[in-house]
Coordinates of C-alpha atoms in Angstrom, one line a residue:
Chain D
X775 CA 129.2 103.4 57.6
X776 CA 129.5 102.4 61.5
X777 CA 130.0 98.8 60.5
X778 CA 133.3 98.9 59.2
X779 CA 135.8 97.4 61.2
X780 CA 138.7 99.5 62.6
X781 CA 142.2 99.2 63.9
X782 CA 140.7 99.4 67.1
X783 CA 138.5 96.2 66.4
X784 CA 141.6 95.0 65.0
X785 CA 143.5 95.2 68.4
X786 CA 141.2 94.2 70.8
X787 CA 140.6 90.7 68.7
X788 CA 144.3 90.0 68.0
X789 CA 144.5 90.9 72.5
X790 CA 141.2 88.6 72.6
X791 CA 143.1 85.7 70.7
X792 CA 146.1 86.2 72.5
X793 CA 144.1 85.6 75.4
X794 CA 142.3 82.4 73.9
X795 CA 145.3 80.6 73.0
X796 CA 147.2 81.5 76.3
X797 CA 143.7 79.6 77.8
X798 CA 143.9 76.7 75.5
X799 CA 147.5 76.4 76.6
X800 CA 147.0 76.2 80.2
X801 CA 144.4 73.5 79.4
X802 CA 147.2 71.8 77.9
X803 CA 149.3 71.7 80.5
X804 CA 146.5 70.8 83.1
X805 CA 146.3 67.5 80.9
X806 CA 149.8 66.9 81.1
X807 CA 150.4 67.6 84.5
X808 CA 147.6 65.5 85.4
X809 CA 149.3 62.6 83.2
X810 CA 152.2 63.3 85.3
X811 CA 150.4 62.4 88.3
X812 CA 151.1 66.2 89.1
X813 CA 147.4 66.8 90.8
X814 CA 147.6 70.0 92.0
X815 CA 149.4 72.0 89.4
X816 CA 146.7 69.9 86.6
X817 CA 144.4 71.7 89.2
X818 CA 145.9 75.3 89.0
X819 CA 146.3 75.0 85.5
X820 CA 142.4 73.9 84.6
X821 CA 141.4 76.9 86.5
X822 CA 143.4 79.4 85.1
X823 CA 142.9 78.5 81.7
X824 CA 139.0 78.1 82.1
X825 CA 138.4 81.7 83.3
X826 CA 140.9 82.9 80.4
X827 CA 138.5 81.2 78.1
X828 CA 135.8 82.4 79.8
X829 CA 136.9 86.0 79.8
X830 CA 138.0 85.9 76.3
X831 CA 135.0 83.8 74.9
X832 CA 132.6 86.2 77.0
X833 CA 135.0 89.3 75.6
X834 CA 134.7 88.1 71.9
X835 CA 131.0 87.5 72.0
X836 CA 130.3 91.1 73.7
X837 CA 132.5 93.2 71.2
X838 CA 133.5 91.8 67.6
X839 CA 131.1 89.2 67.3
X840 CA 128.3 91.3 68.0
X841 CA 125.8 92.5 65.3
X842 CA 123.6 94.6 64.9
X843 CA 120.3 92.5 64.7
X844 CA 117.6 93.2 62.1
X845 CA 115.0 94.9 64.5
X846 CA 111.5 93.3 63.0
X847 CA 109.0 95.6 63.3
X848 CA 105.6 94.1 64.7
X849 CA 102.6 93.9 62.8
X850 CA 100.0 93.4 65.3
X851 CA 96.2 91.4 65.2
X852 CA 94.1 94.6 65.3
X853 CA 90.3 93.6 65.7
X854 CA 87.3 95.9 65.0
X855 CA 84.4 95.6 67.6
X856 CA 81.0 95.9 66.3
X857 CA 77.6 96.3 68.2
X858 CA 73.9 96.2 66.6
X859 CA 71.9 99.2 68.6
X860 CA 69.1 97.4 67.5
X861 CA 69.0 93.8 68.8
X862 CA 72.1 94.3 70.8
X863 CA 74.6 91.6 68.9
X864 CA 78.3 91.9 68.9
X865 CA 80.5 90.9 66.5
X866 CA 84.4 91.2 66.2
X867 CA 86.5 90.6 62.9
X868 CA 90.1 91.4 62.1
X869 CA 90.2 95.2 61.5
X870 CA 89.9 96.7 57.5
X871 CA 91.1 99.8 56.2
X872 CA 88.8 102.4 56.6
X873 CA 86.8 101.3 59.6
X874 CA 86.9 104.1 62.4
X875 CA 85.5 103.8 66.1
X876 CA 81.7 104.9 65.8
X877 CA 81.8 104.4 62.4
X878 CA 79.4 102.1 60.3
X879 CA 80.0 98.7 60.5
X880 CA 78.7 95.2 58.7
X881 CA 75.3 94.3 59.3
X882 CA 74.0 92.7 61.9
X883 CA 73.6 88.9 61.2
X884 CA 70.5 88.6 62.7
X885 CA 68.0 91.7 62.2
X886 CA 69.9 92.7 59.3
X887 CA 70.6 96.5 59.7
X888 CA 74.1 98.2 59.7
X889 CA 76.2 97.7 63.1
X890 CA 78.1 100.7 65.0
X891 CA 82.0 100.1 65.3
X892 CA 82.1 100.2 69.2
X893 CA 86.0 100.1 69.3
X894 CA 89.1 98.9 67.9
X895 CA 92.2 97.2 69.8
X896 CA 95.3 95.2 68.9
X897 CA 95.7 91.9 71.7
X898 CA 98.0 91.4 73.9
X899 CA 101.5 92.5 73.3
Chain M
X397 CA 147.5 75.8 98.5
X398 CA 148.9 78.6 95.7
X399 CA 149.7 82.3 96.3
X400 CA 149.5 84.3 93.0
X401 CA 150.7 87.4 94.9
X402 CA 154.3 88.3 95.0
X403 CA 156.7 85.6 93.1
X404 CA 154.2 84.2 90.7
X405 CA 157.0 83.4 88.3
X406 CA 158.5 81.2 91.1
X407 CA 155.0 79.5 92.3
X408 CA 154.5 78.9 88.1
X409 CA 157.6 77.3 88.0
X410 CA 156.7 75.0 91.1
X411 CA 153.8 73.7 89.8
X412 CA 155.1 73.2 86.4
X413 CA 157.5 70.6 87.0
X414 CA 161.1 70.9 87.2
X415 CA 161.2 70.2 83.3
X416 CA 163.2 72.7 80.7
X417 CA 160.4 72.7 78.5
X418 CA 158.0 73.4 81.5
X419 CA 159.7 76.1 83.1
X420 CA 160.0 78.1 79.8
X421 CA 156.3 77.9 78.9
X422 CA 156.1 79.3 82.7
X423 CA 157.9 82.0 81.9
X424 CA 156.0 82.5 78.0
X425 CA 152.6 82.7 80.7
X426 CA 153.8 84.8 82.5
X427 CA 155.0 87.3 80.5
X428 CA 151.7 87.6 78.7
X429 CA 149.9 87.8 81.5
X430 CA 152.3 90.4 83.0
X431 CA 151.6 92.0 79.1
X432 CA 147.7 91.7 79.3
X433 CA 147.8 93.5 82.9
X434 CA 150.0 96.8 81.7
X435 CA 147.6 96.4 78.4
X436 CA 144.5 96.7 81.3
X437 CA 146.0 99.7 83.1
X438 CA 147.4 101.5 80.2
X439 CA 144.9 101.0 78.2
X440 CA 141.5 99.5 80.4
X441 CA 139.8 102.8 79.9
X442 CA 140.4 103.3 75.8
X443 CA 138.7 99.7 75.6
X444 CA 135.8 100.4 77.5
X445 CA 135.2 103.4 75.6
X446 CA 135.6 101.0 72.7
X447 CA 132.8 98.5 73.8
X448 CA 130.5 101.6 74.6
X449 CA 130.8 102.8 71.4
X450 CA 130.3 99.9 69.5
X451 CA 127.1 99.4 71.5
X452 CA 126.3 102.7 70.5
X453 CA 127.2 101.6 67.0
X454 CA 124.9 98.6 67.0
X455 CA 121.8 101.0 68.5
X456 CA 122.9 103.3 65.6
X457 CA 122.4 100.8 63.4
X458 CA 118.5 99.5 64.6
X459 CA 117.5 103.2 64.6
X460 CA 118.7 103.8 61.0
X461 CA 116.8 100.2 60.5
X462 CA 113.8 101.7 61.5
X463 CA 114.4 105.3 59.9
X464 CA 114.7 103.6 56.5
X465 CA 111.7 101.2 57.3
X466 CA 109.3 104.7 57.9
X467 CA 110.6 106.5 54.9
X468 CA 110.0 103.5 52.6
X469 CA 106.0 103.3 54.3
X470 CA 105.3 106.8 53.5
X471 CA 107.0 106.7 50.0
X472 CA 104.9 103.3 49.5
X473 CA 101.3 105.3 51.0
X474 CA 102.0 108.3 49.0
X475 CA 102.6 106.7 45.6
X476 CA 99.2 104.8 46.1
X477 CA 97.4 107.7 46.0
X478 CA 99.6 110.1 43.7
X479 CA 101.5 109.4 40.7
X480 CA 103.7 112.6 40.9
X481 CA 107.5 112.2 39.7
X482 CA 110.1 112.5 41.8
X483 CA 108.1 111.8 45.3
X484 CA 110.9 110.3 46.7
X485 CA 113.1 113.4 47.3
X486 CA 110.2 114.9 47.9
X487 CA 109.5 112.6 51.6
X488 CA 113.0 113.1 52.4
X489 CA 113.0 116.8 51.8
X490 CA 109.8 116.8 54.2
X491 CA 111.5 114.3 56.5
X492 CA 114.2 117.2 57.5
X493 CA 111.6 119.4 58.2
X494 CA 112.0 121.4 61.2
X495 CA 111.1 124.2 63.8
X496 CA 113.3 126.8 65.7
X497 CA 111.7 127.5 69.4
X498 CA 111.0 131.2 69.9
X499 CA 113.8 132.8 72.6
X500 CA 113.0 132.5 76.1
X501 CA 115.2 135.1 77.1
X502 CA 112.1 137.2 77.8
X503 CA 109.4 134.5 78.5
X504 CA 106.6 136.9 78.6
X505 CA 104.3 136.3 75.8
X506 CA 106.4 133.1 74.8
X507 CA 103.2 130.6 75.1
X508 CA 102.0 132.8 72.0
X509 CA 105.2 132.9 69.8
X510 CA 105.1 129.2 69.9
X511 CA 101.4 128.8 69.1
X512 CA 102.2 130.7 65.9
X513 CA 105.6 129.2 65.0
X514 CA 103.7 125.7 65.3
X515 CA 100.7 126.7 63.4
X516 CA 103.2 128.1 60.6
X517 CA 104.2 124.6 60.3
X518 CA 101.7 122.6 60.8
X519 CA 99.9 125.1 57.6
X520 CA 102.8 124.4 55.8
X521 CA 103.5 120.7 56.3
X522 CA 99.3 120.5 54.9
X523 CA 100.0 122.5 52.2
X524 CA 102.9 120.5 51.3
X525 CA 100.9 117.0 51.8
X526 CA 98.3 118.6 49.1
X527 CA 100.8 119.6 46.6
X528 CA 101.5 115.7 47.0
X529 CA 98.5 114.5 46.9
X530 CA 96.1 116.9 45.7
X531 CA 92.5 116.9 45.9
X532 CA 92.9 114.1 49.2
X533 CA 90.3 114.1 51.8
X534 CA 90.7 116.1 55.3
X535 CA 90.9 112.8 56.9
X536 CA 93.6 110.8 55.3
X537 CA 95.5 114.6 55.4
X538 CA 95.5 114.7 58.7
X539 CA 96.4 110.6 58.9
X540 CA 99.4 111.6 56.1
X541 CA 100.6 114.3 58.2
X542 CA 101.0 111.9 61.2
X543 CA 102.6 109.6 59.3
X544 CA 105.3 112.2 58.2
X545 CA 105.3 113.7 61.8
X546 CA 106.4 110.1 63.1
X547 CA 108.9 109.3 60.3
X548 CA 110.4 112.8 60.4
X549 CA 111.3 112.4 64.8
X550 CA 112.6 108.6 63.4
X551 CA 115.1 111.0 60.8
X552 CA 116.1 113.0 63.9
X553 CA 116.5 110.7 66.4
X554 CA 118.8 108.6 64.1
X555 CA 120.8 112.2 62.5
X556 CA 121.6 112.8 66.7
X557 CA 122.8 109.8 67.7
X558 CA 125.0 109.4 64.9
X559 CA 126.1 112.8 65.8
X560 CA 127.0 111.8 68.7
X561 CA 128.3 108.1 67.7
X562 CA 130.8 110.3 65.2
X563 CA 131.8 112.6 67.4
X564 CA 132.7 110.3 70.5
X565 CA 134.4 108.3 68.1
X566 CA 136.6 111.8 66.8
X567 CA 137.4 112.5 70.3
X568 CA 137.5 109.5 71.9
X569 CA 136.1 111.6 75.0
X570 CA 134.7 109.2 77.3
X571 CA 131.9 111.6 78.7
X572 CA 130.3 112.3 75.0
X573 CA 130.3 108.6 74.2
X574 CA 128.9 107.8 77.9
X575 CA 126.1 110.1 77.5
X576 CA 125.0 108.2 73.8
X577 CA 125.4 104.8 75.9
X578 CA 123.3 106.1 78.8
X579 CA 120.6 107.6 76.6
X580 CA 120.4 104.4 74.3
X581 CA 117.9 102.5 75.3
X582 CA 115.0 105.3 76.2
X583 CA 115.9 106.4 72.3
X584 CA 115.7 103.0 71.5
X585 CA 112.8 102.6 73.2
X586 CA 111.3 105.7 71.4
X587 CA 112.0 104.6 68.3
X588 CA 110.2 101.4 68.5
X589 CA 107.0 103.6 69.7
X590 CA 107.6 105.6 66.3
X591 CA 107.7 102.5 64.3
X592 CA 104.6 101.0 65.8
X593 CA 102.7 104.8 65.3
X594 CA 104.0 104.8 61.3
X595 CA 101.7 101.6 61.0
X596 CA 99.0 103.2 62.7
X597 CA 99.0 106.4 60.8
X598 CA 99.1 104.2 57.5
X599 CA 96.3 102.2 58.5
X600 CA 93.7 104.6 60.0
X601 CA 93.7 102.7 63.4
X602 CA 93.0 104.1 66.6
X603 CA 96.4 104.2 69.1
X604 CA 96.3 104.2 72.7
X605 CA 96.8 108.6 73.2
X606 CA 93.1 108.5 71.8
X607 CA 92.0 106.9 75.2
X608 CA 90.3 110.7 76.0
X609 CA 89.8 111.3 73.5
X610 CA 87.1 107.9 72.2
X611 CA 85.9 108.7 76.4
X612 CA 84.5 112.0 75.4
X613 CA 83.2 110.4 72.0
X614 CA 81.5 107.9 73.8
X615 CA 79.7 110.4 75.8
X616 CA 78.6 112.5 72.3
X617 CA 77.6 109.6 70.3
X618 CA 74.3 110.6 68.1
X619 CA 74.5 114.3 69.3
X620 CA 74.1 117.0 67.3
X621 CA 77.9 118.5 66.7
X622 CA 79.3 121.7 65.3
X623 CA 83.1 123.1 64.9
X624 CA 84.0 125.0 67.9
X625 CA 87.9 125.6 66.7
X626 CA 90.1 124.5 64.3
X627 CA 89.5 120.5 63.9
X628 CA 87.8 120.5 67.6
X629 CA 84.0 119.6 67.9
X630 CA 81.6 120.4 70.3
X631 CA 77.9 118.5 71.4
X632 CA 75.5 119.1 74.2
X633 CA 74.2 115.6 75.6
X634 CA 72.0 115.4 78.9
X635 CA 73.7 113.5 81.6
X636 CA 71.9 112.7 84.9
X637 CA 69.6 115.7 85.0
X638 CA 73.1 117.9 84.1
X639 CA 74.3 119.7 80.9
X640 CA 77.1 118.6 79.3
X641 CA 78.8 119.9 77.2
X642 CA 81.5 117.8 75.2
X643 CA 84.7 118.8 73.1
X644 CA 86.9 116.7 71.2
X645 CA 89.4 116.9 68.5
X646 CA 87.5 115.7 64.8
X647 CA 88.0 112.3 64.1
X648 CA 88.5 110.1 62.1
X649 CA 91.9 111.8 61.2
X650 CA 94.7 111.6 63.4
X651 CA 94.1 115.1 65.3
X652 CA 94.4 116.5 68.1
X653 CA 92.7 119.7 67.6
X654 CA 92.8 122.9 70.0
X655 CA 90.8 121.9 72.9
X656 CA 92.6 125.3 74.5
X657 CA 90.5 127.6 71.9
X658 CA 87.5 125.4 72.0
X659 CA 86.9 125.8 76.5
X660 CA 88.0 129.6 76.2
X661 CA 85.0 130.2 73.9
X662 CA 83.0 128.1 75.4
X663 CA 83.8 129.5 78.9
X664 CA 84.1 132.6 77.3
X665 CA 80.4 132.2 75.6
X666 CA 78.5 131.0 78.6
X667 CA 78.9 132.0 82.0
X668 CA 77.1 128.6 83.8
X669 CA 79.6 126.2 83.5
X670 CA 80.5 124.8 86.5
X671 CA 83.2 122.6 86.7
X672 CA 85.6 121.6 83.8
X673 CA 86.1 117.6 83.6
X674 CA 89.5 116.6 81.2
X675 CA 90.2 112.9 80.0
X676 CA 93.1 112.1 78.5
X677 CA 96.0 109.3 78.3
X678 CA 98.6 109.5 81.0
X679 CA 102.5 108.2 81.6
X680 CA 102.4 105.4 83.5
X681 CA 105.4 104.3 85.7
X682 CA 107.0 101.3 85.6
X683 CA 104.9 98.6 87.6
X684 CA 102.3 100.1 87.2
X685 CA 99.1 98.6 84.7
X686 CA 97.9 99.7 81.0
X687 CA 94.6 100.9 81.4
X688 CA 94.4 101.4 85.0
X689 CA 92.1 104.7 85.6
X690 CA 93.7 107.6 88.6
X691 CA 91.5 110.6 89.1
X692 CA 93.2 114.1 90.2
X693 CA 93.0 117.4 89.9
X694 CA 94.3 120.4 87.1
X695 CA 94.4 120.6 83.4
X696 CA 95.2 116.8 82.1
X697 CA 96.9 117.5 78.9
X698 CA 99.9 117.0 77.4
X699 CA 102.5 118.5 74.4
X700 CA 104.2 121.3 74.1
X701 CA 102.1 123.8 76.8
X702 CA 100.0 125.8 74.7
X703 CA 97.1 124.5 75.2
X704 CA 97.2 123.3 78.8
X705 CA 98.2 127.0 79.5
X706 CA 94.7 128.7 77.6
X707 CA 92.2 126.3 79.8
X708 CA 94.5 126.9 82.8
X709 CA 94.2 130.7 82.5
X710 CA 90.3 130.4 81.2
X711 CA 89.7 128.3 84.3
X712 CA 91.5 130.6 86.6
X713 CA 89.8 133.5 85.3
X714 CA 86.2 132.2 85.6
X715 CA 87.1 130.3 88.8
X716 CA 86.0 127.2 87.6
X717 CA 87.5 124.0 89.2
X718 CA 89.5 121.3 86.8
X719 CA 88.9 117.9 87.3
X720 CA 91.3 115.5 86.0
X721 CA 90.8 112.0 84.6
X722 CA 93.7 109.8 83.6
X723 CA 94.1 106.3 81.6
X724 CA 97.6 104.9 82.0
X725 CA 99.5 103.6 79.9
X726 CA 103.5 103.4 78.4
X727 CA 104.7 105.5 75.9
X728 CA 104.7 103.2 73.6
X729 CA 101.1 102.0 73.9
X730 CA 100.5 105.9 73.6
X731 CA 101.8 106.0 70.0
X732 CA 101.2 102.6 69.0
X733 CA 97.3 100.9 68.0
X734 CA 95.7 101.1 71.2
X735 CA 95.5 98.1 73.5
X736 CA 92.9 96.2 74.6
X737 CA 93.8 97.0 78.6
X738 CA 93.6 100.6 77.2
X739 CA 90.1 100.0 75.5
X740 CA 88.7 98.3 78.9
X741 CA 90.2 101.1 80.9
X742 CA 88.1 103.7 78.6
X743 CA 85.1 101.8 79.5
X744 CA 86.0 102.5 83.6
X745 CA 87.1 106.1 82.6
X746 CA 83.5 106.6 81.1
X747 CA 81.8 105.5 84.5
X748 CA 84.2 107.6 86.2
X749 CA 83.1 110.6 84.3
X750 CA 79.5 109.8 85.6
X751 CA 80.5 109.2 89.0
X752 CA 82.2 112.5 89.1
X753 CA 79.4 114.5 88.0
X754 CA 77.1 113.1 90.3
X755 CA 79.4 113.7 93.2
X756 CA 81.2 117.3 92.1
X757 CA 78.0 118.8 90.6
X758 CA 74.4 119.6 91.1
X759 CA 71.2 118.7 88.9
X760 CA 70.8 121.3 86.3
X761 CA 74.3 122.1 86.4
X762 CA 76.4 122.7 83.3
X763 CA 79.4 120.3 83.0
X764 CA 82.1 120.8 80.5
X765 CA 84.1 117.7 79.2
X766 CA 87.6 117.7 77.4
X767 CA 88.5 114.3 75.9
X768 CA 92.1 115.1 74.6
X769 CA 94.2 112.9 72.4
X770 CA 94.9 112.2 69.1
X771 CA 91.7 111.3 67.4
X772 CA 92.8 108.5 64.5
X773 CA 90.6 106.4 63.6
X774 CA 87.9 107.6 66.3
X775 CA 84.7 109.3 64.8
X776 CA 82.2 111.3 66.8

């Protein structure tokens, strides 16, 4: 399958590492130098080794330690849209299995005789 | 200030003190730096190719997600209503189910060959769903054979990628594997659509393509109706002193009928219609809204061609001007249960339909009224 992990993958983290330490290092050495009273080499030092950690921490996120996320499928709140032709009441109520647009419908609550399903839509996104 | 341009070893072993230990850390930097750079232009172009393909990979992945998702609906659908053994290989042997286009070496008489290659299938694809499932009703066939439909472009659009995904990563060839990258997220996009419309065609509920198709069922509501084609309806309803004469695919099964046949007989039939008015869901483009209502001009119907070709020609041939009516929405909302933006813009397409025929035609006038779509889960 696609997800098993290859020399390539293999490479490019051991370069990514590499990389990563090489950072850490530099850090290292900024905090020494700055003990040191060496100001301006603890400078060079801090800003080299942050953008190799940035470069390698971005690197490592984008590539090896990306995977592929469950995609969840959306189950949406699909209502059905009733309308009495006789007294003129609407009702709405989450759809059922079965019920079509123009289709029969409950009764109507307050003159009692069957309802027309006037349309059916899912809200929003 | 620091140069990092020509004598970097030197400037590294300024600013790293004059200490032993120092200057040999320096020169451990450096030479991994000076590693990492050759590894950039030696090799900058294989890694790229690398992080394309693994994107590739991880799209891959969501699409076989969603393949295996579809599959498992319509094994779960089907066993509900059959008990038949071995149902299983059955889906996946209907899944791979597919069609060659005719040649179009010779396009004459092409719109024809397809017609008949499609029908071929779509005859088979019923007869197949009944061997499944016998003795089901018309409209939970036509619901099953969406539901197929969708899950069977989910198997292809995950067998090509993967094609692709495999054979970029064989070759290594940058183009092949920058074509799947570029491609990715329309497919992906796609496939969510498909996912969204397997759920639909499971559940019986109207999706947003039947926009047209609920306008012209709006309009024939309580009518007398009668089959004009195969799985298309006709009424005649009295509109503002005018005839009108409406045709729709048969609902509540996801159809789309053959609106084509149905205005070529009717046309055909009756020599006093005067203007042909066709309402069907349109492509938006980015920015703009779901639901919004555009009015234009020619045969407003989408798919393959063969049925926007027969009312073009009938129209042509009786002179009869096409008016077009349009509800916009995404391709997704098209395939997936129909929005409420899409349901409000139904409700303005309907009023434009009267507003046309007051303006285009005269009282006592014979109107003609397409609403195309897929019909699930919209009666007439």
């Amino acid at each position: 399958m696609p997800t098993r992990r290859s020399l390539a993958m293999l490479v490019v983290t051991a370069i990514i590492t590499a990389l990563m330490v090489l950072s850490i290092g530099f850090l290292v050495q900024a905090y020494s130098a700055y003990l040191g009273g060496e100001r301006e080499a603890a400078l060079y030092y801090l800003m080299v080794g942050l953008m190799g950690l940035a470069l390698s921490g971005y690197t490592l996120a984008q590539t090896v330690l990306r995977r592929p996320k469950t995609p969840k499928s959306k189950e949406y709140k699909v209502h059905t849209v009733m309308h009495c032709l006789r007294c003129g009441f609407r009702d709405l109520r989450p759809f059922r299995r079965g019920d079509y647009v123009l289709g029969p419908g409950d009764n109507c609550p307050r003159c009692l005789t069957p309802m027309v399903i006037l349309a059916i839509y899912r809200e929003g996104e | 200030m620091f140069s990092l341009e020509p004598g970097l070893g030197v400037t590294l072993q300024q600013v790293s003190g004059a200490g032993t230990q120092g200057d040999i850390l320096g020169l451990v930097f450096q030479a991994i730096f000076i590693a990492l750079f050759l590894f950039s232009i030696l090799y900058g172009q294989k890694f790229q190719i690398w992080v394309m393909l693994r994107n590739v990979e991880i799209g891959l992945h969501k699409i076989k997600r969603m393949r295996d998702e579809a599959r498992q609906t319509i094994i779960e659908t089907l066993k509900v209503l059959s008990n038949k053994p071995g149902l299983e290989a059955e889906v996946d042997r209907l899944l791979e189910y597919f069609w060659i286009e005719p040649t179009s070496l010779d396009p004459f008489g092409i719109v024809g060959k397809i017609e008949h290659i499609l029908d071929t299938r779509e005859e088979r694809l019923r007869w197949e769903i009944k061997s499944l499932v016998p003795g089901v009703d018309d409209a939970r066939l036509r619901n099953l054979e969406g539901l197929l439909e969708a899950g069977s472009s989910l198997d292809r659009m995950y067998r090509v990628i993967r094609h692709y995904y495999l054979l970029g990563k064989k070759t290594m060839s940058l183009f092949v594997i920058y074509q799947a990258d570029a491609i990715l997220p329309m497919v992906l996009q796609e496939a969510k659509a498909l996912s969204a419309a397997v759920k639909a065609f499971r559940d019986g509920q109207p999706i947003g393509d039947g926009a047209g198709s609920l306008v012209a069922a709006r309009f024939m509501y309580g009518a007398e109706k009668r089959v004009i084609a195969e799985d298309t309806v006709m009424a005649e309803v009295e509109v503002d002193n005018r005839r009108l004469i409406v045709v729709k695919a048969l609902g509540p099964g996801g159809n789309v009928g053959k609106p084509g046949e149905a205005v070529e007989k009717i046309l055909g039939s009756r020599g006093d219609v005067t203007a042909i008015i066709m309402v069907d869901a349109a492509l938006k483009l980015e920015g703009e809204k779901v639901g919004e209502v555009a009015e234009g001009v020619g045969a407003a119907i989408g798919g393959i061609g063969v049925e926007k070709f027969k009312i073009e020609e009938v129209a042509k041939r009786f002179r009869v001007p096409l008016y077009a009516v349009a509800i916009k929405e995404s391709l997704y909302d098209a395939i997936s249960p129909m929005r409420r933006e899409i349901y409000v813009g139904v409700e303005k397409a309907v009023e434009r339909v009267r507003r046309l025929i007051r303006e285009k035609t005269k009282i006592g006038d014979t109107i003609l009224l397409a609403g195309i779509g897929n019909t699930l889960g919209i009666g007439q």
